[in-house]
Tab-separated table of C-alpha atoms (C1' of nucleotides) in Angstrom:
chain	number	residue	atom	x	y	z
L	27	MET	CA	-106.336	-126.096	51.700
L	28	PRO	CA	-109.617	-124.353	52.465
L	29	LYS	CA	-112.430	-124.004	49.994
L	30	THR	CA	-111.962	-120.285	49.632
L	31	PRO	CA	-108.399	-119.393	50.491
L	32	SER	CA	-108.303	-117.088	47.506
L	33	PRO	CA	-108.915	-113.352	47.269
L	34	LEU	CA	-112.613	-113.143	46.847
L	35	SER	CA	-113.986	-114.851	49.894
L	36	GLN	CA	-115.059	-111.533	51.388
L	37	ASP	CA	-115.776	-109.111	48.592
L	38	ALA	CA	-119.020	-107.508	49.664
L	39	ASP	CA	-121.671	-107.741	52.308
L	40	ALA	CA	-122.650	-111.261	51.303
L	41	SER	CA	-123.280	-112.966	54.620
L	42	GLY	CA	-125.196	-116.018	55.610
L	43	THR	CA	-124.500	-117.736	52.345
L	44	GLU	CA	-121.156	-119.214	53.329
L	45	PRO	CA	-121.079	-122.369	55.448
L	46	LYS	CA	-121.174	-121.975	59.187
L	47	SER	CA	-117.564	-123.097	59.241
L	48	GLU	CA	-116.557	-119.615	58.081
L	49	LYS	CA	-117.154	-118.534	61.606
L	50	ALA	CA	-113.720	-119.617	62.802
L	51	ARG	CA	-112.042	-117.915	59.872
L	52	ASP	CA	-113.853	-114.683	60.590
L	53	ARG	CA	-113.059	-114.865	64.250
L	54	ILE	CA	-109.383	-115.306	63.478
L	55	LEU	CA	-109.454	-112.337	61.136
L	56	ALA	CA	-111.150	-110.110	63.672
L	57	VAL	CA	-108.830	-111.102	66.487
L	58	ALA	CA	-105.790	-110.715	64.268
L	59	GLU	CA	-106.834	-107.157	63.463
L	60	GLU	CA	-107.163	-106.414	67.130
L	61	VAL	CA	-103.883	-107.945	68.224
L	62	ILE	CA	-101.815	-106.626	65.335
L	63	ALA	CA	-103.149	-103.142	65.992
L	64	GLU	CA	-101.866	-103.474	69.545
L	65	GLN	CA	-98.545	-105.200	69.022
L	66	GLY	CA	-97.658	-104.590	65.400
L	67	PHE	CA	-97.102	-107.195	62.718
L	68	ALA	CA	-93.651	-108.327	63.793
L	69	GLY	CA	-94.571	-108.127	67.453
L	70	THR	CA	-97.580	-110.399	67.113
L	71	SER	CA	-97.316	-114.174	67.347
L	72	LEU	CA	-99.802	-116.495	65.738
L	73	ARG	CA	-100.173	-118.246	69.050
L	74	THR	CA	-101.430	-115.072	70.690
L	75	ILE	CA	-104.052	-114.736	67.987
L	76	ALA	CA	-104.959	-118.400	68.204
L	77	ALA	CA	-105.381	-118.249	71.957
L	78	ARG	CA	-107.591	-115.168	71.860
L	79	ALA	CA	-109.706	-116.582	69.046
L	80	ASP	CA	-109.865	-119.922	70.853
L	81	VAL	CA	-108.619	-122.013	67.947
L	82	PRO	CA	-105.501	-124.135	67.500
L	83	VAL	CA	-102.577	-122.419	65.798
L	84	ALA	CA	-102.654	-124.795	62.888
L	85	LEU	CA	-106.055	-123.504	61.860
L	86	ILE	CA	-104.604	-120.112	61.049
L	87	SER	CA	-102.113	-121.603	58.658
L	88	TYR	CA	-104.856	-123.714	57.176
L	89	HIS	CA	-107.143	-120.782	56.420
L	90	PHE	CA	-104.599	-118.154	55.494
L	91	GLY	CA	-101.506	-120.035	54.457
L	92	SER	CA	-99.005	-117.804	56.216
L	93	LYS	CA	-98.730	-114.994	58.701
L	94	LEU	CA	-98.136	-112.482	55.937
L	95	GLU	CA	-101.192	-113.663	54.024
L	96	LEU	CA	-103.281	-113.291	57.165
L	97	TYR	CA	-102.014	-109.726	57.384
L	98	ARG	CA	-102.850	-109.032	53.767
L	99	SER	CA	-106.311	-110.498	54.291
L	100	ILE	CA	-107.041	-107.796	56.825
L	101	PHE	CA	-106.287	-105.182	54.207
L	102	ARG	CA	-108.290	-106.993	51.561
L	103	LEU	CA	-111.238	-106.923	53.908
L	104	ARG	CA	-111.051	-103.262	54.922
L	105	VAL	CA	-109.474	-101.249	52.150
L	106	PRO	CA	-112.159	-101.531	49.463
L	107	THR	CA	-114.702	-99.835	51.720
L	108	ILE	CA	-112.422	-96.896	52.364
L	109	VAL	CA	-111.429	-96.556	48.746
L	110	GLY	CA	-115.066	-96.673	47.694
L	111	GLN	CA	-116.014	-93.937	50.132
L	112	ARG	CA	-113.218	-91.781	48.853
L	113	GLN	CA	-114.228	-92.239	45.272
L	114	ILE	CA	-117.772	-91.197	45.998
L	115	GLY	CA	-116.516	-88.215	47.935
L	116	LEU	CA	-114.443	-87.216	44.923
L	117	GLU	CA	-117.375	-87.607	42.568
L	118	ILE	CA	-119.483	-85.364	44.748
L	119	ALA	CA	-116.672	-82.837	44.884
L	120	ARG	CA	-116.411	-82.779	41.115
L	121	MET	CA	-120.023	-81.616	40.902
L	122	GLU	CA	-119.121	-78.420	42.735
L	123	SER	CA	-118.077	-75.843	40.182
L	124	ASP	CA	-116.710	-73.288	42.622
L	125	LEU	CA	-113.070	-74.347	42.950
L	126	ASP	CA	-112.663	-72.916	46.397
L	127	ARG	CA	-115.560	-74.857	47.765
L	128	ARG	CA	-114.565	-77.928	45.798
L	129	LEU	CA	-111.180	-77.882	47.471
L	130	GLU	CA	-112.792	-78.319	50.830
L	131	LEU	CA	-114.862	-81.220	49.565
L	132	VAL	CA	-111.775	-82.953	48.230
L	133	VAL	CA	-110.022	-82.605	51.570
L	134	ARG	CA	-113.085	-84.024	53.278
L	135	ALA	CA	-113.099	-86.950	50.854
L	136	LEU	CA	-109.544	-87.677	51.964
L	137	ILE	CA	-109.938	-87.182	55.689
L	138	VAL	CA	-113.404	-88.200	56.734
L	139	PRO	CA	-113.506	-91.867	55.648
L	140	MET	CA	-110.265	-92.561	57.451
L	141	LEU	CA	-110.731	-90.682	60.677
L	142	GLY	CA	-114.034	-92.502	60.979
L	143	LEU	CA	-112.077	-95.734	61.314
L	144	ARG	CA	-111.122	-94.855	64.858
L	145	ASN	CA	-114.666	-95.480	65.984
L	146	SER	CA	-115.070	-98.772	64.146
L	147	GLY	CA	-112.342	-101.228	64.915
L	148	HIS	CA	-108.618	-101.160	65.036
L	149	PHE	CA	-107.746	-101.017	61.382
L	150	GLY	CA	-106.779	-97.362	61.445
L	151	ALA	CA	-103.836	-98.032	63.699
L	152	ILE	CA	-102.652	-100.875	61.493
L	153	LEU	CA	-102.891	-98.724	58.393
L	154	ALA	CA	-101.042	-95.835	59.932
L	155	ARG	CA	-98.238	-98.072	61.054
L	156	GLU	CA	-97.924	-100.036	57.856
L	157	ILE	CA	-97.359	-96.883	55.838
L	158	THR	CA	-94.345	-95.957	57.965
L	159	GLU	CA	-92.673	-99.361	57.825
L	160	PRO	CA	-89.889	-99.729	55.298
L	161	ALA	CA	-90.922	-103.349	54.843
L	162	ASN	CA	-94.189	-102.119	53.335
L	163	VAL	CA	-92.390	-101.617	50.067
L	164	GLU	CA	-91.745	-105.332	49.729
L	165	ARG	CA	-95.205	-106.249	50.916
L	166	GLY	CA	-96.599	-103.966	48.235
L	167	ILE	CA	-99.866	-103.409	50.028
L	168	PHE	CA	-99.919	-99.676	49.554
L	169	THR	CA	-98.617	-99.687	46.037
L	170	GLU	CA	-101.294	-102.139	45.123
L	171	MET	CA	-104.317	-100.959	47.062
L	172	PHE	CA	-103.874	-97.245	47.650
L	173	ASP	CA	-101.735	-95.763	44.912
L	174	PRO	CA	-104.599	-95.623	42.373
L	175	VAL	CA	-106.952	-93.663	44.605
L	176	ALA	CA	-104.043	-91.521	45.774
L	177	ARG	CA	-103.488	-90.458	42.179
L	178	MET	CA	-107.154	-89.620	41.874
L	179	ILE	CA	-106.931	-87.319	44.864
L	180	LEU	CA	-103.772	-85.722	43.520
L	181	THR	CA	-105.528	-85.031	40.241
L	182	ALA	CA	-108.541	-83.598	42.009
L	183	LEU	CA	-106.281	-81.350	44.078
L	184	HIS	CA	-104.537	-80.140	40.979
L	185	GLU	CA	-107.872	-79.228	39.429
L	186	CYS	CA	-108.726	-77.126	42.458
L	187	LEU	CA	-105.350	-75.441	42.502
L	188	PRO	CA	-104.489	-75.003	38.825
L	189	ASP	CA	-101.622	-72.598	39.399
L	190	TRP	CA	-99.784	-74.885	41.811
L	191	SER	CA	-96.758	-76.820	40.672
L	192	LYS	CA	-96.618	-80.585	40.765
L	193	ALA	CA	-94.208	-80.438	43.682
L	194	GLU	CA	-96.497	-78.158	45.671
L	195	ILE	CA	-99.443	-80.459	45.098
L	196	HIS	CA	-97.512	-83.458	46.338
L	197	TYR	CA	-96.124	-81.723	49.396
L	198	ALA	CA	-99.620	-80.591	50.234
L	199	TYR	CA	-101.108	-84.029	49.735
L	200	ASN	CA	-98.569	-85.688	51.974
L	201	THR	CA	-98.959	-83.020	54.613
L	202	MET	CA	-102.633	-83.885	54.789
L	203	LEU	CA	-102.004	-87.604	54.691
L	204	GLY	CA	-99.445	-87.407	57.468
L	205	ALA	CA	-101.606	-85.330	59.752
L	206	MET	CA	-104.462	-87.729	59.199
L	207	MET	CA	-102.405	-90.847	59.852
L	208	PHE	CA	-101.077	-89.305	63.008
L	209	PHE	CA	-104.535	-88.817	64.415
L	210	MET	CA	-105.483	-92.325	63.358
L	211	ALA	CA	-102.490	-93.867	65.060
L	212	ASP	CA	-102.627	-91.819	68.218
L	213	THR	CA	-102.407	-93.891	71.343
L	214	GLY	CA	-103.782	-91.387	73.811
L	215	ARG	CA	-100.941	-88.888	73.834
L	216	ILE	CA	-103.063	-86.132	72.306
L	217	ALA	CA	-105.754	-86.445	74.933
L	218	ARG	CA	-103.175	-86.729	77.677
L	219	LEU	CA	-101.213	-83.625	76.687
L	220	SER	CA	-104.392	-81.609	76.250
L	221	ASP	CA	-106.180	-82.939	79.325
L	222	GLY	CA	-108.880	-84.180	77.007
L	223	ALA	CA	-109.437	-80.859	75.254
L	224	ALA	CA	-108.471	-82.529	71.992
L	225	ASP	CA	-109.171	-86.205	71.374
L	226	PRO	CA	-109.112	-88.135	68.092
L	227	ASP	CA	-111.726	-90.472	69.516
L	228	ARG	CA	-114.263	-87.712	69.058
L	229	ASN	CA	-113.733	-88.053	65.369
L	230	GLU	CA	-116.257	-85.550	64.114
L	231	GLU	CA	-114.684	-82.827	66.168
L	232	ALA	CA	-111.214	-83.907	65.150
L	233	SER	CA	-112.162	-84.051	61.478
L	234	GLN	CA	-113.544	-80.549	61.564
L	235	HIS	CA	-110.432	-79.077	63.105
L	236	LEU	CA	-108.154	-81.004	60.800
L	237	VAL	CA	-110.071	-80.028	57.683
L	238	ALA	CA	-110.245	-76.387	58.729
L	239	ILE	CA	-106.500	-76.157	59.231
L	240	LEU	CA	-105.591	-78.083	56.116
L	241	VAL	CA	-107.978	-76.274	53.816
L	242	ALA	CA	-106.668	-72.964	55.040
L	243	GLY	CA	-103.147	-74.226	54.463
L	244	LEU	CA	-103.986	-75.195	50.919
L	245	ARG	CA	-105.434	-71.812	50.165
L	246	HIS	CA	-102.259	-70.039	51.146
L	247	ARG	CA	-101.197	-69.435	47.579
L	248	ALA	CA	-104.540	-69.716	45.877
L	249	ARG	CA	-105.543	-66.404	47.354
V	20	MET	CA	-71.234	-104.866	84.124
V	21	PRO	CA	-69.438	-102.242	82.057
V	22	LYS	CA	-67.757	-99.224	83.509
V	23	THR	CA	-70.306	-96.799	82.126
V	24	PRO	CA	-73.561	-98.586	81.565
V	25	SER	CA	-75.390	-95.659	83.039
V	26	PRO	CA	-77.055	-92.661	81.345
V	27	LEU	CA	-74.256	-90.262	80.953
V	28	SER	CA	-71.703	-92.125	78.951
V	29	GLN	CA	-72.461	-90.083	75.849
V	30	ASP	CA	-73.635	-86.682	76.867
V	31	ALA	CA	-71.718	-84.392	74.573
V	32	ASP	CA	-69.045	-84.445	71.927
V	33	ALA	CA	-66.431	-85.792	74.331
V	34	SER	CA	-64.475	-88.244	72.237
V	35	GLY	CA	-61.040	-89.733	72.560
V	36	THR	CA	-61.156	-89.532	76.305
V	37	GLU	CA	-62.843	-92.878	76.883
V	38	PRO	CA	-60.863	-96.111	76.550
V	39	LYS	CA	-60.507	-97.601	73.111
V	40	SER	CA	-62.864	-100.320	74.200
V	41	GLU	CA	-65.746	-97.903	73.784
V	42	LYS	CA	-65.366	-98.466	70.097
V	43	ALA	CA	-67.341	-101.691	70.134
V	44	ARG	CA	-70.099	-100.118	72.170
V	45	ASP	CA	-70.414	-97.253	69.738
V	46	ARG	CA	-70.406	-99.555	66.772
V	47	ILE	CA	-73.237	-101.567	68.284
V	48	LEU	CA	-75.232	-98.421	68.936
V	49	ALA	CA	-74.764	-97.149	65.398
V	50	VAL	CA	-75.640	-100.453	63.801
V	51	ALA	CA	-78.638	-100.884	66.077
V	52	GLU	CA	-79.962	-97.518	64.966
V	53	GLU	CA	-79.591	-98.543	61.365
V	54	VAL	CA	-81.186	-101.965	61.675
V	55	ILE	CA	-84.029	-100.892	63.940
V	56	ALA	CA	-84.867	-98.092	61.525
V	57	GLU	CA	-85.165	-100.714	58.808
V	58	GLN	CA	-86.922	-103.531	60.625
V	59	GLY	CA	-88.542	-101.928	63.639
V	60	PHE	CA	-87.888	-102.740	67.273
V	61	ALA	CA	-89.850	-105.977	67.444
V	62	GLY	CA	-88.668	-107.039	64.006
V	63	THR	CA	-84.993	-106.686	64.849
V	64	SER	CA	-83.006	-109.490	66.441
V	65	LEU	CA	-79.915	-108.892	68.504
V	66	ARG	CA	-78.117	-111.410	66.354
V	67	THR	CA	-78.695	-109.321	63.254
V	68	ILE	CA	-77.175	-106.338	64.996
V	69	ALA	CA	-74.299	-108.395	66.344
V	70	ALA	CA	-73.506	-109.813	62.943
V	71	ARG	CA	-73.515	-106.443	61.220
V	72	ALA	CA	-71.425	-104.868	63.970
V	73	ASP	CA	-69.096	-107.869	63.913
V	74	VAL	CA	-69.326	-108.631	67.612
V	75	PRO	CA	-70.669	-111.627	69.532
V	76	VAL	CA	-74.263	-111.333	70.709
V	77	ALA	CA	-73.280	-111.520	74.328
V	78	LEU	CA	-71.431	-108.248	74.037
V	79	ILE	CA	-74.659	-106.393	73.422
V	80	SER	CA	-76.159	-107.678	76.635
V	81	TYR	CA	-72.942	-106.840	78.417
V	82	HIS	CA	-72.919	-103.215	77.311
V	83	PHE	CA	-76.609	-102.453	77.352
V	84	GLY	CA	-78.166	-105.023	79.648
V	85	SER	CA	-81.208	-105.741	77.525
V	86	LYS	CA	-82.688	-105.186	74.104
V	87	LEU	CA	-85.019	-102.539	75.445
V	88	GLU	CA	-82.183	-100.686	77.122
V	89	LEU	CA	-80.238	-100.713	73.870
V	90	TYR	CA	-83.278	-99.152	72.253
V	91	ARG	CA	-83.550	-96.516	74.918
V	92	SER	CA	-79.848	-95.767	74.590
V	93	ILE	CA	-80.441	-94.721	71.005
V	94	PHE	CA	-82.960	-92.166	72.201
V	95	ARG	CA	-80.716	-91.009	75.008
V	96	LEU	CA	-78.042	-90.359	72.440
V	97	ARG	CA	-80.144	-88.470	69.902
V	98	VAL	CA	-82.997	-86.737	71.646
V	99	PRO	CA	-81.101	-84.123	73.682
V	100	THR	CA	-79.684	-82.578	70.518
V	101	ILE	CA	-83.112	-82.198	68.970
V	102	VAL	CA	-84.675	-80.867	72.129
V	103	GLY	CA	-81.859	-78.373	72.498
V	104	GLN	CA	-82.293	-77.096	68.967
V	105	ARG	CA	-85.993	-76.677	69.537
V	106	GLN	CA	-85.480	-74.743	72.719
V	107	ILE	CA	-83.117	-72.328	71.037
V	108	GLY	CA	-85.556	-71.953	68.163
V	109	LEU	CA	-88.255	-71.073	70.666
V	110	GLU	CA	-86.049	-68.553	72.422
V	111	ILE	CA	-85.322	-66.840	69.151
V	112	ALA	CA	-89.007	-66.811	68.304
V	113	ARG	CA	-89.852	-65.167	71.604
V	114	MET	CA	-87.657	-62.223	70.677
V	115	GLU	CA	-89.939	-61.441	67.756
V	116	SER	CA	-92.666	-59.112	68.951
V	117	ASP	CA	-94.858	-59.315	65.860
V	118	LEU	CA	-97.086	-62.271	66.663
V	119	ASP	CA	-97.715	-63.162	63.061
V	120	ARG	CA	-94.027	-63.415	62.297
V	121	ARG	CA	-93.377	-65.141	65.588
V	122	LEU	CA	-95.854	-67.844	64.666
V	123	GLU	CA	-93.781	-68.759	61.659
V	124	LEU	CA	-90.647	-68.934	63.783
V	125	VAL	CA	-92.329	-71.263	66.237
V	126	VAL	CA	-93.407	-73.577	63.454
V	127	ARG	CA	-89.860	-73.556	62.126
V	128	ALA	CA	-88.550	-74.421	65.587
V	129	LEU	CA	-90.796	-77.451	65.545
V	130	ILE	CA	-90.184	-78.635	62.002
V	131	VAL	CA	-86.644	-77.816	60.999
V	132	PRO	CA	-84.633	-79.717	63.621
V	133	MET	CA	-86.531	-82.892	62.897
V	134	LEU	CA	-86.730	-82.859	59.143
V	135	GLY	CA	-82.989	-82.331	59.185
V	136	LEU	CA	-82.654	-85.787	60.713
V	137	ARG	CA	-83.370	-87.385	57.357
V	138	ASN	CA	-79.993	-86.303	56.108
V	139	SER	CA	-78.082	-87.463	59.150
V	140	GLY	CA	-78.719	-91.035	60.070
V	141	HIS	CA	-81.738	-93.192	60.517
V	142	PHE	CA	-83.086	-91.870	63.776
V	143	GLY	CA	-85.958	-89.994	62.197
V	144	ALA	CA	-87.583	-93.188	61.022
V	145	ILE	CA	-87.234	-94.747	64.469
V	146	LEU	CA	-88.773	-91.724	66.123
V	147	ALA	CA	-91.685	-91.569	63.745
V	148	ARG	CA	-92.451	-95.208	64.272
V	149	GLU	CA	-92.069	-95.204	68.023
V	150	ILE	CA	-94.660	-92.472	68.406
V	151	THR	CA	-97.269	-94.577	66.595
V	152	GLU	CA	-96.675	-97.763	68.580
V	153	PRO	CA	-99.124	-98.433	71.386
V	154	ALA	CA	-96.274	-100.061	73.310
V	155	ASN	CA	-94.591	-96.639	73.526
V	156	VAL	CA	-96.830	-95.808	76.421
V	157	GLU	CA	-95.281	-98.524	78.562
V	158	ARG	CA	-91.787	-97.708	77.396
V	159	GLY	CA	-92.387	-94.132	78.417
V	160	ILE	CA	-89.800	-92.704	76.083
V	161	PHE	CA	-91.991	-89.953	74.734
V	162	THR	CA	-93.566	-89.076	78.014
V	163	GLU	CA	-90.155	-88.767	79.522
V	164	MET	CA	-88.119	-87.136	76.781
V	165	PHE	CA	-90.522	-85.167	74.608
V	166	ASP	CA	-93.521	-84.133	76.664
V	167	PRO	CA	-91.718	-81.229	78.354
V	168	VAL	CA	-90.601	-79.578	75.122
V	169	ALA	CA	-93.976	-80.349	73.580
V	170	ARG	CA	-95.606	-78.294	76.303
V	171	MET	CA	-93.199	-75.467	75.607
V	172	ILE	CA	-94.231	-75.436	71.971
V	173	LEU	CA	-97.886	-75.560	72.913
V	174	THR	CA	-97.411	-72.559	75.174
V	175	ALA	CA	-95.547	-70.676	72.477
V	176	LEU	CA	-98.319	-71.428	70.006
V	177	HIS	CA	-100.907	-70.177	72.429
V	178	GLU	CA	-99.004	-66.925	72.812
V	179	CYS	CA	-99.042	-66.419	69.069
V	180	LEU	CA	-102.726	-67.257	68.798
V	181	PRO	CA	-104.239	-65.753	71.941
V	182	ASP	CA	-107.844	-66.061	70.788
V	183	TRP	CA	-107.622	-69.773	70.039
V	184	SER	CA	-109.104	-72.308	72.405
V	185	LYS	CA	-107.028	-74.947	74.082
V	186	ALA	CA	-108.582	-77.603	71.846
V	187	GLU	CA	-107.740	-75.656	68.693
V	188	ILE	CA	-104.149	-75.241	69.793
V	189	HIS	CA	-103.770	-78.945	70.417
V	190	TYR	CA	-105.392	-80.003	67.166
V	191	ALA	CA	-103.117	-77.600	65.345
V	192	TYR	CA	-100.011	-78.839	67.129
V	193	ASN	CA	-100.734	-82.458	66.351
V	194	THR	CA	-101.543	-81.651	62.760
V	195	MET	CA	-98.072	-80.207	62.423
V	196	LEU	CA	-96.443	-83.028	64.329
V	197	GLY	CA	-98.170	-85.650	62.228
V	198	ALA	CA	-97.279	-84.068	58.926
V	199	MET	CA	-93.680	-83.776	60.059
V	200	MET	CA	-93.447	-87.364	61.272
V	201	PHE	CA	-94.892	-88.568	58.016
V	202	PHE	CA	-92.173	-86.879	56.008
V	203	MET	CA	-89.573	-88.224	58.408
V	204	ALA	CA	-90.808	-91.772	58.110
V	205	ASP	CA	-91.383	-91.768	54.382
V	206	THR	CA	-89.859	-94.760	52.666
V	207	GLY	CA	-89.800	-93.414	49.131
V	208	ARG	CA	-93.508	-93.364	48.414
V	209	ILE	CA	-93.643	-89.584	48.124
V	210	ALA	CA	-90.897	-89.469	45.548
V	211	ARG	CA	-92.357	-92.414	43.703
V	212	LEU	CA	-95.877	-90.987	43.444
V	213	SER	CA	-94.563	-87.599	42.376
V	214	ASP	CA	-91.863	-88.884	40.028
V	215	GLY	CA	-89.343	-87.099	42.202
V	216	ALA	CA	-91.094	-83.721	42.084
V	217	ALA	CA	-91.423	-83.896	45.866
V	218	ASP	CA	-88.847	-85.678	47.985
V	219	PRO	CA	-88.317	-85.492	51.754
V	220	ASP	CA	-84.646	-86.229	51.182
V	221	ARG	CA	-84.277	-82.681	49.901
V	222	ASN	CA	-85.102	-81.513	53.357
V	223	GLU	CA	-84.710	-77.785	52.893
V	224	GLU	CA	-87.203	-77.819	50.082
V	225	ALA	CA	-89.531	-80.068	52.031
V	226	SER	CA	-89.271	-77.914	55.143
V	227	GLN	CA	-90.177	-74.794	53.231
V	228	HIS	CA	-93.278	-76.317	51.698
V	229	LEU	CA	-94.367	-77.848	54.966
V	230	VAL	CA	-93.878	-74.644	56.923
V	231	ALA	CA	-95.681	-72.594	54.303
V	232	ILE	CA	-98.734	-74.826	54.355
V	233	LEU	CA	-98.847	-75.206	58.114
V	234	VAL	CA	-98.342	-71.533	58.893
V	235	ALA	CA	-101.117	-70.652	56.493
V	236	GLY	CA	-103.274	-73.267	58.141
V	237	LEU	CA	-102.622	-71.783	61.553
V	238	ARG	CA	-103.529	-68.314	60.419
V	239	HIS	CA	-106.961	-69.407	59.263
V	240	ARG	CA	-108.716	-67.973	62.260
V	241	ALA	CA	-106.164	-65.458	63.338
V	242	ARG	CA	-107.041	-63.341	60.354
G	27	DC	C1'	-43.588	-109.086	87.064
G	28	DC	C1'	-48.115	-109.247	89.143
G	29	DG	C1'	-52.919	-108.341	90.059
G	30	DC	C1'	-56.953	-105.840	88.943
G	31	DG	C1'	-60.799	-103.998	86.657
G	32	DT	C1'	-62.731	-103.739	82.140
G	33	DC	C1'	-63.916	-106.107	77.685
G	34	DT	C1'	-64.555	-109.882	74.875
G	35	DT	C1'	-65.804	-114.514	73.627
G	36	DG	C1'	-68.218	-119.001	72.544
G	37	DA	C1'	-71.334	-122.109	74.404
G	38	DA	C1'	-75.417	-123.120	76.501
G	39	DC	C1'	-80.094	-122.102	78.340
G	40	DA	C1'	-85.136	-122.177	78.443
G	41	DG	C1'	-88.608	-120.677	75.867
G	42	DG	C1'	-90.923	-118.940	71.637
G	43	DT	C1'	-91.332	-118.725	66.332
G	44	DG	C1'	-94.081	-120.020	61.857
G	45	DT	C1'	-95.188	-124.002	59.482
G	46	DT	C1'	-96.221	-129.026	58.366
G	47	DC	C1'	-98.513	-133.519	58.900
G	48	DA	C1'	-101.427	-137.291	59.592
G	49	DA	C1'	-105.586	-138.235	61.991
G	50	DT	C1'	-110.159	-136.938	63.129
G	51	DA	C1'	-114.584	-134.330	63.079
G	52	DT	C1'	-117.885	-131.912	60.579
G	53	DT	C1'	-120.612	-130.645	56.716
G	54	DA	C1'	-122.393	-131.142	51.860
G	55	DT	C1'	-123.568	-133.942	47.947
G	56	DT	C1'	-125.322	-137.930	45.687
T	20	DA	C1'	-127.196	-143.682	54.205
T	21	DA	C1'	-122.860	-143.613	51.888
T	22	DT	C1'	-119.384	-140.753	49.963
T	23	DA	C1'	-116.734	-136.948	49.068
T	24	DA	C1'	-115.154	-132.350	50.422
T	25	DT	C1'	-114.002	-129.218	53.807
T	26	DA	C1'	-112.688	-127.982	58.814
T	27	DT	C1'	-110.539	-128.859	62.927
T	28	DT	C1'	-107.170	-130.790	65.967
T	29	DG	C1'	-102.812	-131.857	68.634
T	30	DA	C1'	-98.240	-133.156	68.066
T	31	DA	C1'	-94.018	-132.466	66.058
T	32	DC	C1'	-90.626	-129.972	63.125
T	33	DA	C1'	-86.471	-127.081	62.586
T	34	DC	C1'	-85.135	-122.790	63.677
T	35	DC	C1'	-84.701	-118.353	66.083
T	36	DT	C1'	-85.352	-115.474	70.368
T	37	DG	C1'	-83.044	-112.658	74.464
T	38	DT	C1'	-80.258	-113.615	78.235
T	39	DT	C1'	-76.711	-115.930	81.250
T	40	DC	C1'	-72.300	-117.935	82.513
T	41	DA	C1'	-67.661	-119.248	83.140
T	42	DA	C1'	-63.452	-118.702	80.878
T	43	DG	C1'	-60.195	-115.976	78.640
T	44	DA	C1'	-57.928	-111.508	76.621
T	45	DC	C1'	-56.617	-106.912	77.130
T	46	DG	C1'	-54.641	-102.631	79.135
T	47	DC	C1'	-52.711	-100.475	83.137
T	48	DG	C1'	-50.920	-98.947	87.742
T	49	DG	C1'	-48.325	-101.207	91.297
DNA sequence: CCGCGTCTTGAACAGGTGTTCAATATTATT
DNA sequence: AATAATATTGAACACCTGTTCAAGACGCGG
C-alpha cells in the first residue's frame, strides 16, 4: 500500500513537499479525469488510463486501491474548490440587504464557479454525468460532498424569496442546477445547432445569459 | 437474420398481426430499456438483459445484430411519439396570435411531452443520459432524430421573441432543455433534498413549476 | 407428409476486465 | 554505507465481454 492512500493526500495547494514519486500518482489522476470525461466511468478501462499515463496497470491499483476509489479521488481533488467558491459567493450575497439584488448574487454563486470548469479541465463533464447516473446513489458522492452546500443555497434562496413555498424553492433550485449541468456537459451540440452563436466554451457569455434568464424566472412571483 | 430486422418493424400500434415469435423480441427491447436506464449503455451487459428477459444471449444478436443496434432500436421505438407530440404542440401554438401567450404554449410543447415520460417507462433517463455522453456524437442519434424538431422549436421561439438575437434564443432554448433533462434524469435526489415537497414523479406539478419559471425567464427582455 | 423460412438454443470464440502477487527499483532514514 | 520504507514492474489470475456458428425447434403452405 502507498504511503498516502488515504483521503488527505491532496487537501490544499501544498506542492513540492511530497516525494517526487507522487508524480506518477498525479499523472494517473489527471489522465483518469480526461479519459473518464470522454468515455464515462463504466466505459473507461484502467488499461486505457495506464497506457495514456505511461504506467503499468498495476500501479493504478497500488495507488488507488480500486477503480471506484480512483473515481472518488477525482472528486476529492476537485469538489472542495468548487464548494469553497460557492460558500464565499453566498457570504458575499448575504451582505447585500436588497433582496432583489441578493437573489442575483445567489444565482451567480451557484452558476459561476461551475460553468468556469469548462475552461479548466474535464471535471465538469464528469460531474454532470455522475449526477444523472442512478448508480450515484450507491456511490454516495453527491450525498456526501454536495448535499451540504446545496442546502445552504436552498436556504439562501428562501431568504431572498420569503413568500415562496418550499416546493417552489426546490423546483426553482433544480431548474437552475439542471440548466447549468446541461451547459457543463454539452458536447458541441449547442454550438452546432446555433452555428456558433451560442457556445458554452465562452463561459462568461454563457454565464451571463444563463443568469439573466434564471434570475428573471425566479422573480416571476416575487414581483 | 430475422424477418424484420429493419427500421419499420414497430412503427405504430400495430399489434397482433406479427407472428407470436415477436414476443421474445419485444421482451428483449423492454428489458433492455429498463436495464440500460439503470446501468447506462456501457455499464449494461447483454447477458444481464438476456437473463432478465429469460432468453439466451445469442437471441439478442439474432434480433438486433449488435449491442449498439439494440440501443438504437429503443430510440427508434420511442422517439417518433415524442417528436409527434411536440409537432402538434407547436401547431397549436402557432394558432395563438398573441405572442406572449404563444410563448407559453411553445414552452409547454417542449416540456410536457418529455416530462410525461417519467410516468411511462424508463426512456426518459436513457434520453437524458445519452445527450450528455460525448460518444453520442458518433452514434448520431440526436443529430438524426432530434435536431430537426429542435430547429422547429428554435424557429417558434424566435417568432415569439422577434427582438431577441440568435444567441439569446439558443441560450434560452438550452436552458429549458437542460432543466427538463435534469428533471427527467433525477434519481430521487430532488425528493430527498426537499423531503418530498418537490418530486419529478408528480409530473403535472413539476411541469407547471418548470413552465412557470422558464416562461418568466424568457419574458425578461420581452417586457 | 414434406420442405421451407423463421426462431431459438447452447457452446465456443477471441479478446478485454479489474485485481493480485512476488520480484525489483527507487528513495528516505539511520 | 546499510537498512528500512515506498514505488514500480510484468506476469498471471479468474471472470466477463460481444459476437459467431452449427444444430435443432417451431409454425405453415404445399
